[in-house]
Structure formats: structure tokens, C-alpha cells
mmCIF file of N, CA and C in Angstrom:
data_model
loop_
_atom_site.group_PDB
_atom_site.id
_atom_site.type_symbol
_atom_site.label_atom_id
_atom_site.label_comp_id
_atom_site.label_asym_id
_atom_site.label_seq_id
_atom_site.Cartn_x
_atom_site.Cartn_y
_atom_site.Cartn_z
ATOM 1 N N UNK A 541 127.491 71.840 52.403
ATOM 2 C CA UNK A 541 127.628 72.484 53.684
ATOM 3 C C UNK A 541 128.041 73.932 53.446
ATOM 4 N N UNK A 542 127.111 74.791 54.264
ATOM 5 C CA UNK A 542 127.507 76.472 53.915
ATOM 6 C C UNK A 542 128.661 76.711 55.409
ATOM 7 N N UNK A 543 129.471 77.414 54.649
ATOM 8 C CA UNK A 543 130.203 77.737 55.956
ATOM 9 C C UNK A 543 130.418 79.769 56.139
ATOM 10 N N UNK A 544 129.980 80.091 57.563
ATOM 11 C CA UNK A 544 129.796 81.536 57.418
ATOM 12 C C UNK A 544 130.436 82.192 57.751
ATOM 13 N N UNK A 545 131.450 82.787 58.335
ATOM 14 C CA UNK A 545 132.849 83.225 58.625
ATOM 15 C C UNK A 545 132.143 84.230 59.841
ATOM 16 N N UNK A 546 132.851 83.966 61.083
ATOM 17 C CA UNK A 546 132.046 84.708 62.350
ATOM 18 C C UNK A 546 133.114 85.723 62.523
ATOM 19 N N UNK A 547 132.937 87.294 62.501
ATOM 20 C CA UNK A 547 133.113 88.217 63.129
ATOM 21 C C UNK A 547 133.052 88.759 64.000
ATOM 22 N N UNK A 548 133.287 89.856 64.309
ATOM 23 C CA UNK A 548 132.967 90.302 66.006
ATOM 24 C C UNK A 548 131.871 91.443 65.299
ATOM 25 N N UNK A 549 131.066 91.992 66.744
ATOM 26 C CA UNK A 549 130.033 92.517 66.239
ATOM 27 C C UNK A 549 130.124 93.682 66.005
ATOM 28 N N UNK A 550 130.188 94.747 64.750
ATOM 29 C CA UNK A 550 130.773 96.223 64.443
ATOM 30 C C UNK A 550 130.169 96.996 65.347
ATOM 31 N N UNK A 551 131.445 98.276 65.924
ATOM 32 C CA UNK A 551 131.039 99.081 66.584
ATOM 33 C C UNK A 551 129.674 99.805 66.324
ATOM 34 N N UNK A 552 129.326 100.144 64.946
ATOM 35 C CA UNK A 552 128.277 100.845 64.637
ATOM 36 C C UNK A 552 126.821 100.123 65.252
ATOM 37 N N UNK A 553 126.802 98.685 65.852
ATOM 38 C CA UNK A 553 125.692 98.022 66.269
ATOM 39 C C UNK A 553 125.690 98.184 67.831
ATOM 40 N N UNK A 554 126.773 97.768 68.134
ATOM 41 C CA UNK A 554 126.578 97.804 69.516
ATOM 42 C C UNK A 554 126.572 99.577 70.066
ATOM 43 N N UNK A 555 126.947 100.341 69.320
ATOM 44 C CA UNK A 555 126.608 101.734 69.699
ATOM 45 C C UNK A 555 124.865 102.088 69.636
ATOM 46 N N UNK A 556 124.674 101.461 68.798
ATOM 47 C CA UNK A 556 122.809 101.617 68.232
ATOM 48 C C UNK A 556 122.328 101.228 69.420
ATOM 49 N N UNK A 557 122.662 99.941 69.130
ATOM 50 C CA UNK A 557 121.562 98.976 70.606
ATOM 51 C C UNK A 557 122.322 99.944 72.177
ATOM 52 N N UNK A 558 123.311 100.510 72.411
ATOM 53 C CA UNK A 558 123.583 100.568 73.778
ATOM 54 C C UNK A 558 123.714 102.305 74.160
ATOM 55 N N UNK A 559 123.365 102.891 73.193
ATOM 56 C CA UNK A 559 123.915 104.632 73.520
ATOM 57 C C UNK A 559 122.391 105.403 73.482
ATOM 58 N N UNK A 560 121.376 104.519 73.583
ATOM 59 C CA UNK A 560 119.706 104.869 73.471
ATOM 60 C C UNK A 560 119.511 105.140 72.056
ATOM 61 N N UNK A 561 120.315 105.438 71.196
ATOM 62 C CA UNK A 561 119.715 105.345 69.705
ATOM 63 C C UNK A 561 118.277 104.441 69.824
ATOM 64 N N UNK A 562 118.508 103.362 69.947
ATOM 65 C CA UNK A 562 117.375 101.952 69.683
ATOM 66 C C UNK A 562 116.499 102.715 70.220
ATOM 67 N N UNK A 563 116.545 103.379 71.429
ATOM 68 C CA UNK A 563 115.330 104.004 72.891
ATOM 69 C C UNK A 563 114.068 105.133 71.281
ATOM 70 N N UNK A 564 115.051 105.754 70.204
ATOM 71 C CA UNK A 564 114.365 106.859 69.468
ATOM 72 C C UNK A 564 113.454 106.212 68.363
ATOM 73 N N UNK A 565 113.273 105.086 68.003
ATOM 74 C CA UNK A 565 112.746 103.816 67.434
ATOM 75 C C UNK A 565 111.180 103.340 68.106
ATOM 76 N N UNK A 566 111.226 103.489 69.530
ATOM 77 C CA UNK A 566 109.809 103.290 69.940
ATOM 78 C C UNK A 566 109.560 104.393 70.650
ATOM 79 N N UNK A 567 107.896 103.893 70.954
ATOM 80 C CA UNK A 567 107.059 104.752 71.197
ATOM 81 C C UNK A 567 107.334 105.785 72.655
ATOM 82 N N UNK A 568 107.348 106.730 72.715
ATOM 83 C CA UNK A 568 107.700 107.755 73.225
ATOM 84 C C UNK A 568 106.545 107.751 75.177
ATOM 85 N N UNK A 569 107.323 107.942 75.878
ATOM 86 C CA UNK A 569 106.135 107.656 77.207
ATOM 87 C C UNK A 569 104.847 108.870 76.758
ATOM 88 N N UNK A 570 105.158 110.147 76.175
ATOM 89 C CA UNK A 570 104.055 111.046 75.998
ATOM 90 C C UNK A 570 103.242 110.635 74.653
ATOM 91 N N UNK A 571 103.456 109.649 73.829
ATOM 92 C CA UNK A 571 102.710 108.829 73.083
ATOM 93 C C UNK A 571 102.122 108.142 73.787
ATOM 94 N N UNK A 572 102.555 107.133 74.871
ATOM 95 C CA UNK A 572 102.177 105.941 75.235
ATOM 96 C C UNK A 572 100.635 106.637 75.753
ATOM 97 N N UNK A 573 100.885 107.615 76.547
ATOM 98 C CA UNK A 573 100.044 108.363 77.737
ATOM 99 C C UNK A 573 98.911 108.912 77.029
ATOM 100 N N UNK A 574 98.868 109.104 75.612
ATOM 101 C CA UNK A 574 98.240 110.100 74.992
ATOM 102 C C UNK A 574 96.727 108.976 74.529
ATOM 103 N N UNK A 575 97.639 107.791 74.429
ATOM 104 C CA UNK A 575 96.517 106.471 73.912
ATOM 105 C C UNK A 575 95.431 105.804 75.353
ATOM 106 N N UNK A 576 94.472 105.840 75.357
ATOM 107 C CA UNK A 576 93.779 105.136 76.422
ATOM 108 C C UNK A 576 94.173 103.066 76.725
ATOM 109 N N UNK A 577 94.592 103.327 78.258
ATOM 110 C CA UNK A 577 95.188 101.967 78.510
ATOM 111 C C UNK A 577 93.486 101.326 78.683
ATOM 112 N N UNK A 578 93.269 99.957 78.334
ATOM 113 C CA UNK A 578 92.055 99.234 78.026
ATOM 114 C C UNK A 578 92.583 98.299 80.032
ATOM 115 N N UNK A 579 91.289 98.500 80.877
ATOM 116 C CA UNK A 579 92.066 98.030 82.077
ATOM 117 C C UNK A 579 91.461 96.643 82.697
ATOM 118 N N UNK A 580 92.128 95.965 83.217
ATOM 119 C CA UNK A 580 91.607 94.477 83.508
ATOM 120 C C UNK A 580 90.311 94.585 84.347
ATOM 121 N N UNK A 581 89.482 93.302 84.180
ATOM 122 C CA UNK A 581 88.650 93.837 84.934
ATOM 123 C C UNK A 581 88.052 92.013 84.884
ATOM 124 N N UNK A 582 87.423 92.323 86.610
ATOM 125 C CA UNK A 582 86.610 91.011 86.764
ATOM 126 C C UNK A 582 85.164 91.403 86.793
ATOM 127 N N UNK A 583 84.396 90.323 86.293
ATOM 128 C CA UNK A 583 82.618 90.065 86.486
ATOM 129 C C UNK A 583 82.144 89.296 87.586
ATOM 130 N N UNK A 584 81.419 89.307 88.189
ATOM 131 C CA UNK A 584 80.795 87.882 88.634
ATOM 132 C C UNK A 584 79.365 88.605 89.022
ATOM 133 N N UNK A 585 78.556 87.402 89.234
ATOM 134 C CA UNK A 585 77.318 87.812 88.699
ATOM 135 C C UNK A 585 76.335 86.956 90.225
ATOM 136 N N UNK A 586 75.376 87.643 90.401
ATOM 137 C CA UNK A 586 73.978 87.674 91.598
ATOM 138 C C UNK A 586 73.065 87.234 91.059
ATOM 139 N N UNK A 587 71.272 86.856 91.643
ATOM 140 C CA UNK A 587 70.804 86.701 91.057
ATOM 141 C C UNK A 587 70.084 88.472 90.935
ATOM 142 N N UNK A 588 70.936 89.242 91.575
ATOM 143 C CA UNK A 588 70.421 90.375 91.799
ATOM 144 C C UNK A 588 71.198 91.404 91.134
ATOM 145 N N UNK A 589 72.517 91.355 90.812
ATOM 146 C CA UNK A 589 73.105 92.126 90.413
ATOM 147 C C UNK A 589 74.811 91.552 89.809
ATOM 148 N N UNK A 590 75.430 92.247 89.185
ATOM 149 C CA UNK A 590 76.786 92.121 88.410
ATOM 150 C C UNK A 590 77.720 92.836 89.338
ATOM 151 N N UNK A 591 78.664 92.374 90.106
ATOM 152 C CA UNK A 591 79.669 93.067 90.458
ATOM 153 C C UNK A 591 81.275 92.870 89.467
ATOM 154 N N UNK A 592 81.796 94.230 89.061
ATOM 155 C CA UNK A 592 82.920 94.192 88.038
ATOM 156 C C UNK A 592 83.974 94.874 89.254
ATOM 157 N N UNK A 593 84.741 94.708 88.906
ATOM 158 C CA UNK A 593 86.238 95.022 89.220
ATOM 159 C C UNK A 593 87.317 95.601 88.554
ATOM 160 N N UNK A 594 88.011 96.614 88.362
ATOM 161 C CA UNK A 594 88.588 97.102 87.670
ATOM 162 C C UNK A 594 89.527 97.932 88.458
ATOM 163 N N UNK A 595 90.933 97.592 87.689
ATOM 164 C CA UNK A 595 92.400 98.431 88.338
ATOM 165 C C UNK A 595 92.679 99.854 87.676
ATOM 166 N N UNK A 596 92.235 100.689 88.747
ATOM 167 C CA UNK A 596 92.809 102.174 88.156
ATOM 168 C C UNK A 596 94.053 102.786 88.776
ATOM 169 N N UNK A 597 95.076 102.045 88.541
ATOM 170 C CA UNK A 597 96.174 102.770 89.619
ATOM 171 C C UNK A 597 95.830 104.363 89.278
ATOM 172 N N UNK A 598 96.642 105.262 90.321
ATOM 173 C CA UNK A 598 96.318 106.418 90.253
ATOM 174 C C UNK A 598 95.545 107.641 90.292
ATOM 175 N N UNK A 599 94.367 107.245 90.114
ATOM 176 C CA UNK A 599 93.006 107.584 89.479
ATOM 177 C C UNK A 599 92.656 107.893 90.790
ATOM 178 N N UNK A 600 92.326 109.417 90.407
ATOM 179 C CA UNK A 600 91.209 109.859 92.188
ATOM 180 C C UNK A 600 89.511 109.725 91.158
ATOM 181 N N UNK A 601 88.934 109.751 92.674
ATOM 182 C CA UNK A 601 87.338 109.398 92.871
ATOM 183 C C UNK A 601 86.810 110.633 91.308
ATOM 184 N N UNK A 602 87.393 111.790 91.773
ATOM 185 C CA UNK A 602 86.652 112.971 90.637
ATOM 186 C C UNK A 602 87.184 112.930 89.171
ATOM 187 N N UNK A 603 87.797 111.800 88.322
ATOM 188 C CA UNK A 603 88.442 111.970 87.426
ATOM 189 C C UNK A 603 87.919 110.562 86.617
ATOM 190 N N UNK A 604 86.863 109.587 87.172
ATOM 191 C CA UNK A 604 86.294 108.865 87.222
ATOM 192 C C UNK A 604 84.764 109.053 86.749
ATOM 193 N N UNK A 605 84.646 108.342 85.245
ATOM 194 C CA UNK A 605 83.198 108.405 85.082
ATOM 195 C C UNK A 605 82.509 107.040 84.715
ATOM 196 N N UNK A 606 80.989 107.055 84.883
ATOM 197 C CA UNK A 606 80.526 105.084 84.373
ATOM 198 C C UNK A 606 79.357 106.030 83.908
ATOM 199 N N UNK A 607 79.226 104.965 82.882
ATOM 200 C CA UNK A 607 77.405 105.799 82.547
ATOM 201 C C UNK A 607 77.240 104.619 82.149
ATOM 202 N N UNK A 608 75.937 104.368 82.458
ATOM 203 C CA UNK A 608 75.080 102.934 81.792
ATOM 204 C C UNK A 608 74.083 103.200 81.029
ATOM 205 N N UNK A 609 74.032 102.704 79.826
ATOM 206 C CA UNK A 609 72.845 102.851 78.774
ATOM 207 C C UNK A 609 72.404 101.215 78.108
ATOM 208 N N UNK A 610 71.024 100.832 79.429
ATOM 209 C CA UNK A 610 70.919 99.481 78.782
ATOM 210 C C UNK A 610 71.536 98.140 79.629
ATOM 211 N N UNK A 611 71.791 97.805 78.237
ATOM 212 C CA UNK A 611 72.865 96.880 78.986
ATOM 213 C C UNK A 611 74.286 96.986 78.978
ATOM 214 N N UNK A 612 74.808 98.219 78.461
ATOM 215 C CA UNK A 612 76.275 98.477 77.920
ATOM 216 C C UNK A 612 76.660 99.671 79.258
ATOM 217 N N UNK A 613 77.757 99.563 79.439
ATOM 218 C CA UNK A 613 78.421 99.819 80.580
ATOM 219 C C UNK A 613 79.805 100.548 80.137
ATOM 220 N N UNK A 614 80.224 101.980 80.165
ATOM 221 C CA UNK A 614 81.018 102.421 79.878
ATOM 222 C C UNK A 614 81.874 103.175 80.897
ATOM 223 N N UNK A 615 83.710 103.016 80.886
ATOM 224 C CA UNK A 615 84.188 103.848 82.181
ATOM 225 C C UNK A 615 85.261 104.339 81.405
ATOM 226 N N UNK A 616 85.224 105.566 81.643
ATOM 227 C CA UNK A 616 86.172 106.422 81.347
ATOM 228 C C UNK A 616 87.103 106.908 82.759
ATOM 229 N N UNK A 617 88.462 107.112 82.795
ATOM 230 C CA UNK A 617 89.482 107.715 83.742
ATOM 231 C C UNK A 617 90.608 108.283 83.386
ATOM 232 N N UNK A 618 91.284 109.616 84.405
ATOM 233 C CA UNK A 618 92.218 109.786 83.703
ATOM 234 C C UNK A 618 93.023 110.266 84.839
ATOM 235 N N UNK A 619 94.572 109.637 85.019
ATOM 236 C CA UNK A 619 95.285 109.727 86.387
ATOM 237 C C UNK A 619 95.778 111.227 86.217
ATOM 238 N N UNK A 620 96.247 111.812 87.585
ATOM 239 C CA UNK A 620 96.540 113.072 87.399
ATOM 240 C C UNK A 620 97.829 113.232 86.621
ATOM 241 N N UNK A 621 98.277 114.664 86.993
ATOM 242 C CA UNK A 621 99.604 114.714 86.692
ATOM 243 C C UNK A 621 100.427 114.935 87.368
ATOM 244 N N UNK A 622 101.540 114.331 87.182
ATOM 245 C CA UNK A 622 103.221 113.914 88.299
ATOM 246 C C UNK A 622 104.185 115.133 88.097
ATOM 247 N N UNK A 623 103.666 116.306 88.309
ATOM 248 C CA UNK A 623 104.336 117.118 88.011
ATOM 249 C C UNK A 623 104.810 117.693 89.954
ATOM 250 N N UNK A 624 105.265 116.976 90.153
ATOM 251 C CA UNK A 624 105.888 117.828 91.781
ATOM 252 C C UNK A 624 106.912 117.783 92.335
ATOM 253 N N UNK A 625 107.173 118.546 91.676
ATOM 254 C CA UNK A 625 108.540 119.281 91.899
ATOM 255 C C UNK A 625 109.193 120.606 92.986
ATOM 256 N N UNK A 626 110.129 121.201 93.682
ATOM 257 C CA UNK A 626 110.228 122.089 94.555
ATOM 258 C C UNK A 626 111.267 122.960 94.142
ATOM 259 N N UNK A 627 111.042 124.079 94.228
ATOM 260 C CA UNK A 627 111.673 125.064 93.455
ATOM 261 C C UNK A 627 113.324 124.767 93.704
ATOM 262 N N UNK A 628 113.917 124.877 92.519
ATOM 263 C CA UNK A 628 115.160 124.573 92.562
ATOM 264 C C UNK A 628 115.203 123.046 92.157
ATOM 265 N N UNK A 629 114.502 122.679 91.925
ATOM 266 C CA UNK A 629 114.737 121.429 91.426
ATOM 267 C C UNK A 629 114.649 121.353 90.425
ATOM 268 N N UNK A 630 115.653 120.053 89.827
ATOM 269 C CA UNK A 630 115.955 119.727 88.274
ATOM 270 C C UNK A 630 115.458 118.293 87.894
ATOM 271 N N UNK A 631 114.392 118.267 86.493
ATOM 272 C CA UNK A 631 113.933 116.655 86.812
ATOM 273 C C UNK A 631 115.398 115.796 85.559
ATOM 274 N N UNK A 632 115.919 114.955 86.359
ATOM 275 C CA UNK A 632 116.549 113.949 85.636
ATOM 276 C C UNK A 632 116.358 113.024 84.958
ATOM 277 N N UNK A 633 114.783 112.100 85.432
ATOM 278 C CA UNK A 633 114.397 110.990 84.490
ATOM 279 C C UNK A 633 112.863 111.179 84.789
ATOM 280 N N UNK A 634 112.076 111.244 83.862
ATOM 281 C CA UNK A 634 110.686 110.909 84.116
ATOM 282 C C UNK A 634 110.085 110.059 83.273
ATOM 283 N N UNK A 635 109.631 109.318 84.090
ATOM 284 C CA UNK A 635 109.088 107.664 83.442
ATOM 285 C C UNK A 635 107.678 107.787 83.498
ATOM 286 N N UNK A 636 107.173 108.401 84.955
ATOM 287 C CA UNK A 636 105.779 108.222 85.262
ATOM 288 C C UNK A 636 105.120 109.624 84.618
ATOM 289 N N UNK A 637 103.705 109.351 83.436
ATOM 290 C CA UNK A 637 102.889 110.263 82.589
ATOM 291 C C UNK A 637 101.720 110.061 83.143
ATOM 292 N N UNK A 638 101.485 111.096 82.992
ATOM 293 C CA UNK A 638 99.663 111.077 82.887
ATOM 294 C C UNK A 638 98.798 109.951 82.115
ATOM 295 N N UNK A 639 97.949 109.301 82.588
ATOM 296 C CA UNK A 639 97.422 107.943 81.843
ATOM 297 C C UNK A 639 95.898 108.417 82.089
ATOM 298 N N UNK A 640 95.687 107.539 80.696
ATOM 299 C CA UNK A 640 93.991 107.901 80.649
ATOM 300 C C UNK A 640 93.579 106.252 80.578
ATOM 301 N N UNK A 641 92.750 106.299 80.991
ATOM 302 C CA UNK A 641 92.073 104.183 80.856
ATOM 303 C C UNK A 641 90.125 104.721 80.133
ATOM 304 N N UNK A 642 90.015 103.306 79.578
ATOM 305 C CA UNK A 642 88.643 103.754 78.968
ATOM 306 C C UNK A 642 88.049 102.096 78.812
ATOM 307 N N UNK A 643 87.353 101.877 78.937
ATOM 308 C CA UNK A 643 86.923 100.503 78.756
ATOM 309 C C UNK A 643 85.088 100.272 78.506
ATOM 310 N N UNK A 644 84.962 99.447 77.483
ATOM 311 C CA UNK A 644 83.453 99.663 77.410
ATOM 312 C C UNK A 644 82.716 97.926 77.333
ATOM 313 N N UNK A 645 81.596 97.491 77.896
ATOM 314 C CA UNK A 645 81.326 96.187 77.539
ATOM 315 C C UNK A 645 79.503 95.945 77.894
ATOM 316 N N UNK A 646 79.134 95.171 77.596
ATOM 317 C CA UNK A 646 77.841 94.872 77.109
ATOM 318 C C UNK A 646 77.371 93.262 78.446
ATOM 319 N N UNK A 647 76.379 93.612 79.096
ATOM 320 C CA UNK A 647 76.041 92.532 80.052
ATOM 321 C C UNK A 647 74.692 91.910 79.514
ATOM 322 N N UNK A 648 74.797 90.734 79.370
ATOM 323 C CA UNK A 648 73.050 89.674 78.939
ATOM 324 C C UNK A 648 72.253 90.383 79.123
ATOM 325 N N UNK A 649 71.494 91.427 80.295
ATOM 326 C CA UNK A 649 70.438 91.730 80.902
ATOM 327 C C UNK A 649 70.635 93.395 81.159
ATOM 328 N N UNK A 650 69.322 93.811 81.084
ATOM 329 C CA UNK A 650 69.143 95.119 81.112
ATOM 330 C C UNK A 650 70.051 95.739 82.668
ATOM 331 N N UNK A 651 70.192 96.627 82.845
ATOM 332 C CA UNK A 651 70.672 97.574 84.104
ATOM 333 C C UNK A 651 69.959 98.502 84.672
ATOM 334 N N UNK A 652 69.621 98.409 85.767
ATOM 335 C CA UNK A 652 69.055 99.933 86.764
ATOM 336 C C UNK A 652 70.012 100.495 87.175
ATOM 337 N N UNK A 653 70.034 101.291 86.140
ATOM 338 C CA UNK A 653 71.255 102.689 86.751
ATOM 339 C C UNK A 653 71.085 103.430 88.358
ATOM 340 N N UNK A 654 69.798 103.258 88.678
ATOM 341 C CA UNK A 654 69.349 104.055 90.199
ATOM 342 C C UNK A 654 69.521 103.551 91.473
ATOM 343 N N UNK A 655 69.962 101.986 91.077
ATOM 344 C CA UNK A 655 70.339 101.037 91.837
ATOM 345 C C UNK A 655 71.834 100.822 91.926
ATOM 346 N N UNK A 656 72.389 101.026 90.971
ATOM 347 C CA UNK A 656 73.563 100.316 90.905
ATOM 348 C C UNK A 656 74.902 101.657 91.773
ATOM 349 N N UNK A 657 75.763 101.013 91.916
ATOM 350 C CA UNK A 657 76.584 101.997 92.984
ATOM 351 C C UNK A 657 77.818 101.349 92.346
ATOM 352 N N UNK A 658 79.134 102.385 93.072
ATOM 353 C CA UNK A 658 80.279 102.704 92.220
ATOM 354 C C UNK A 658 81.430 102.908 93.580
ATOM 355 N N UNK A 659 82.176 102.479 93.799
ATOM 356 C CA UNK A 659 82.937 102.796 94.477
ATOM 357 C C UNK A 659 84.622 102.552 94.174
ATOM 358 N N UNK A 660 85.630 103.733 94.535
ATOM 359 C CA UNK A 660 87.012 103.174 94.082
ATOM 360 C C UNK A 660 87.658 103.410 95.393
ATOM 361 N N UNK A 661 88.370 102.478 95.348
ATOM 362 C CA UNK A 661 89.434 102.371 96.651
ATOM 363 C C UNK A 661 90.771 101.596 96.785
ATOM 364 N N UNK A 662 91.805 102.208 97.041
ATOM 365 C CA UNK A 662 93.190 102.329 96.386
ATOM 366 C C UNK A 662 93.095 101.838 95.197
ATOM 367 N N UNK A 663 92.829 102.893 94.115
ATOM 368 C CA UNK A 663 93.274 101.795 92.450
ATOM 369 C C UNK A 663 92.236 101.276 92.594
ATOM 370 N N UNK A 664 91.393 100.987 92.790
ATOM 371 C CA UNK A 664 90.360 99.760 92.476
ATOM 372 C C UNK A 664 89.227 100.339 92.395
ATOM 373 N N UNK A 665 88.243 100.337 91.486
ATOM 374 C CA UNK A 665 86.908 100.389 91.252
ATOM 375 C C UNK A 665 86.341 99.388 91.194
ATOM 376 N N UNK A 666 85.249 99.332 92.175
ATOM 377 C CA UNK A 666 84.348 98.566 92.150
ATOM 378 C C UNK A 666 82.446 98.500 92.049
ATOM 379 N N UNK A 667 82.229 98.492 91.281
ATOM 380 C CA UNK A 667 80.630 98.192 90.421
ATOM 381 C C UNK A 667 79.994 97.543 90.545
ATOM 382 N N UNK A 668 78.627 97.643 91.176
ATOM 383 C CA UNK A 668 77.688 97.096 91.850
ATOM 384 C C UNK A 668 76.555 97.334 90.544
ATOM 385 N N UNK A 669 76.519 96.375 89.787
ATOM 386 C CA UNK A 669 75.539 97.020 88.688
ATOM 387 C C UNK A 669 73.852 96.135 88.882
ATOM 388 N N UNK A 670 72.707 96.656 89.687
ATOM 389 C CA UNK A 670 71.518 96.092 89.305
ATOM 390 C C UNK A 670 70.826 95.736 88.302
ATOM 391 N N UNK A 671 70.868 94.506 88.143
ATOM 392 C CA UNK A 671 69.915 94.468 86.934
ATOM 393 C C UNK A 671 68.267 94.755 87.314
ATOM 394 N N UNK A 672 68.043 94.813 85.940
ATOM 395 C CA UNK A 672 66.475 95.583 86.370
ATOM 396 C C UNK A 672 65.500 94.760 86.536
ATOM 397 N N UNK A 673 64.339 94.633 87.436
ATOM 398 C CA UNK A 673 63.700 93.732 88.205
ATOM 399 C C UNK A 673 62.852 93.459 86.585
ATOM 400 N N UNK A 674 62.517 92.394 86.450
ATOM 401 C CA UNK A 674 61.703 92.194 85.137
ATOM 402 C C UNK A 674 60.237 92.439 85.652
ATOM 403 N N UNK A 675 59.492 92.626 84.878
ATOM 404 C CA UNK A 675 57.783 92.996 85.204
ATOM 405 C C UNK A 675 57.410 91.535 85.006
ATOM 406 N N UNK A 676 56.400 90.997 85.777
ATOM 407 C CA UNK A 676 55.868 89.613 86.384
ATOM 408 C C UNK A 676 54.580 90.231 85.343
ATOM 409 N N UNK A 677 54.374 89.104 84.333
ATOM 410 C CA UNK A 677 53.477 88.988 83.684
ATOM 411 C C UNK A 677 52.154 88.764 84.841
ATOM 412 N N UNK A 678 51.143 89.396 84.187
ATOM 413 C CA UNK A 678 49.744 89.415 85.244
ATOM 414 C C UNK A 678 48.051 89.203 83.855
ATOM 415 N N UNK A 679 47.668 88.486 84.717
ATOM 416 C CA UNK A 679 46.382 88.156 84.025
ATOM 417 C C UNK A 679 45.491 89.394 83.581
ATOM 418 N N UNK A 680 44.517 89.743 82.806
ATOM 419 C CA UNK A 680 43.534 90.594 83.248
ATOM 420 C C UNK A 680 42.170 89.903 83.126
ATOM 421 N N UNK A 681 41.173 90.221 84.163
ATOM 422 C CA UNK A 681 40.195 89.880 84.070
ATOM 423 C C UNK A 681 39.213 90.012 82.650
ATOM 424 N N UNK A 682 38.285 88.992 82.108
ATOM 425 C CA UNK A 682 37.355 89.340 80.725
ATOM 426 C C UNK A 682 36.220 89.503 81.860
ATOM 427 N N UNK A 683 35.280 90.561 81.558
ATOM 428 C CA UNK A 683 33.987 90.756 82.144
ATOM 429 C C UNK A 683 33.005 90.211 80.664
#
């Protein structure tokens, strides 16, 4: 039988863990902000088209891009910046950064980009993606 002799816990620890020391150890909010957040997103599928879903808190309409090549589907965003402040003012804590989101993914079936439509509304983008009408095989006449 080991027996371990219990102490109390040295000042030098509980100063680490409680005076934000520990806080200089991780990643920094202007790190966090600097990396693209990957953003949730739903599918469901037509026999006509793919509608996706995706959460952009923050994110206005002009800061918002999709480009489709194919069948691959790419969205780039990037929220503004929280800088508003009124003269004479002093900032005390800032938590909320500028965030960029980026997300890319690949659907079974080709896409008509000329068809497909895009809309965001509060935070939310939503993607109307057409797939492309397939060409109906056709006979040709032998003379």
C-alpha cells in the first residue's frame, strides 16, 4: 500500500490558475479571429435542386461570397469590425473580433450556377443550388 501525504495547494498554483497567468497559455481572441471558423450547415435535397443552410452570425449580405464550379460549392465570409466606440470612451474588455468563416463541399450532381440563388437573413444563408437539367438522350434518324 502507497501512502501519499496530502498538502494544501502552493500559493504559486493557485496564483497561475487564478491571476490570468493560465489566460497567456492559450490562444489569443486576435489568433482565434485570424483562423477561418468552418460553419454548420444543413443539405436537403429536390428532385430539382439542393437547398444548404448555413449560420453566419454577423455577416452582412456584401462580405459574402459562393462560387460554384461543377459540383463543388465554395463560401467564403467575413463579419465586420466591432470597433464602436464614442469619443471619450475607454474600451475595458473586448471579447467580440472580427471573424472570417470559409467552408467548401462537393454535391453527387453537376450545378447550374444561373439557376441557383443565395439569400442571407439574420445570420443565416440560405442556398438554393440547381442541379443541371441532364440532356434526354435522342435517337437520330439512318436514311
Amino acid at each position: 500500500m502507497f501512502i501519499v501525504p496530502m498538502t494544501r495547494t502552493p500559493d504559486w498554483v493557485r496564483s497561475f490558475l487564478f491571476d490570468g497567468s493560465f489566460d497567456r497559455l492559450l490562444p489569443s481572441a486576435s489568433t482565434q479571429a485570424s483562423l477561418p471558423r468552418s460553419p454548420a450547415l444543413d443539405v436537403a435535397e429536390s428532385d430539382q435542386a439542393y437547398t444548404v443552410t448555413l449560420d453566419l452570425p454577423g455577416v452582412a449580405k456584401g462580405d459574402v461570397k459562393v462560387s460554384i464550379e461543377g459540383r463543388r460549392v465554395q463560401i467564403q465570409a467575413q463579419s465586420g469590425k466591432t470597433d464602436e466606440r464614442k469619443e471619450g470612451d475607454r474600451v475595458l474588455v473586448r471579447e467580440r473580433a472580427e471573424s472570417s468563416y470559409a467552408r467548401s463541399f462537393v454535391l453527387p450532381v453537376e450545378l447550374d450556377q444561373d439557376r441557383s440563388t443565395a439569400k442571407l437573413d439574420n445570420g443565416v444563408l440560405t442556398l438554393e443550388l440547381a442541379k443541371r437539367r441532364s440532356v434526354s438522350a435522342t435517337q437520330i434518324a439512318i436514311n
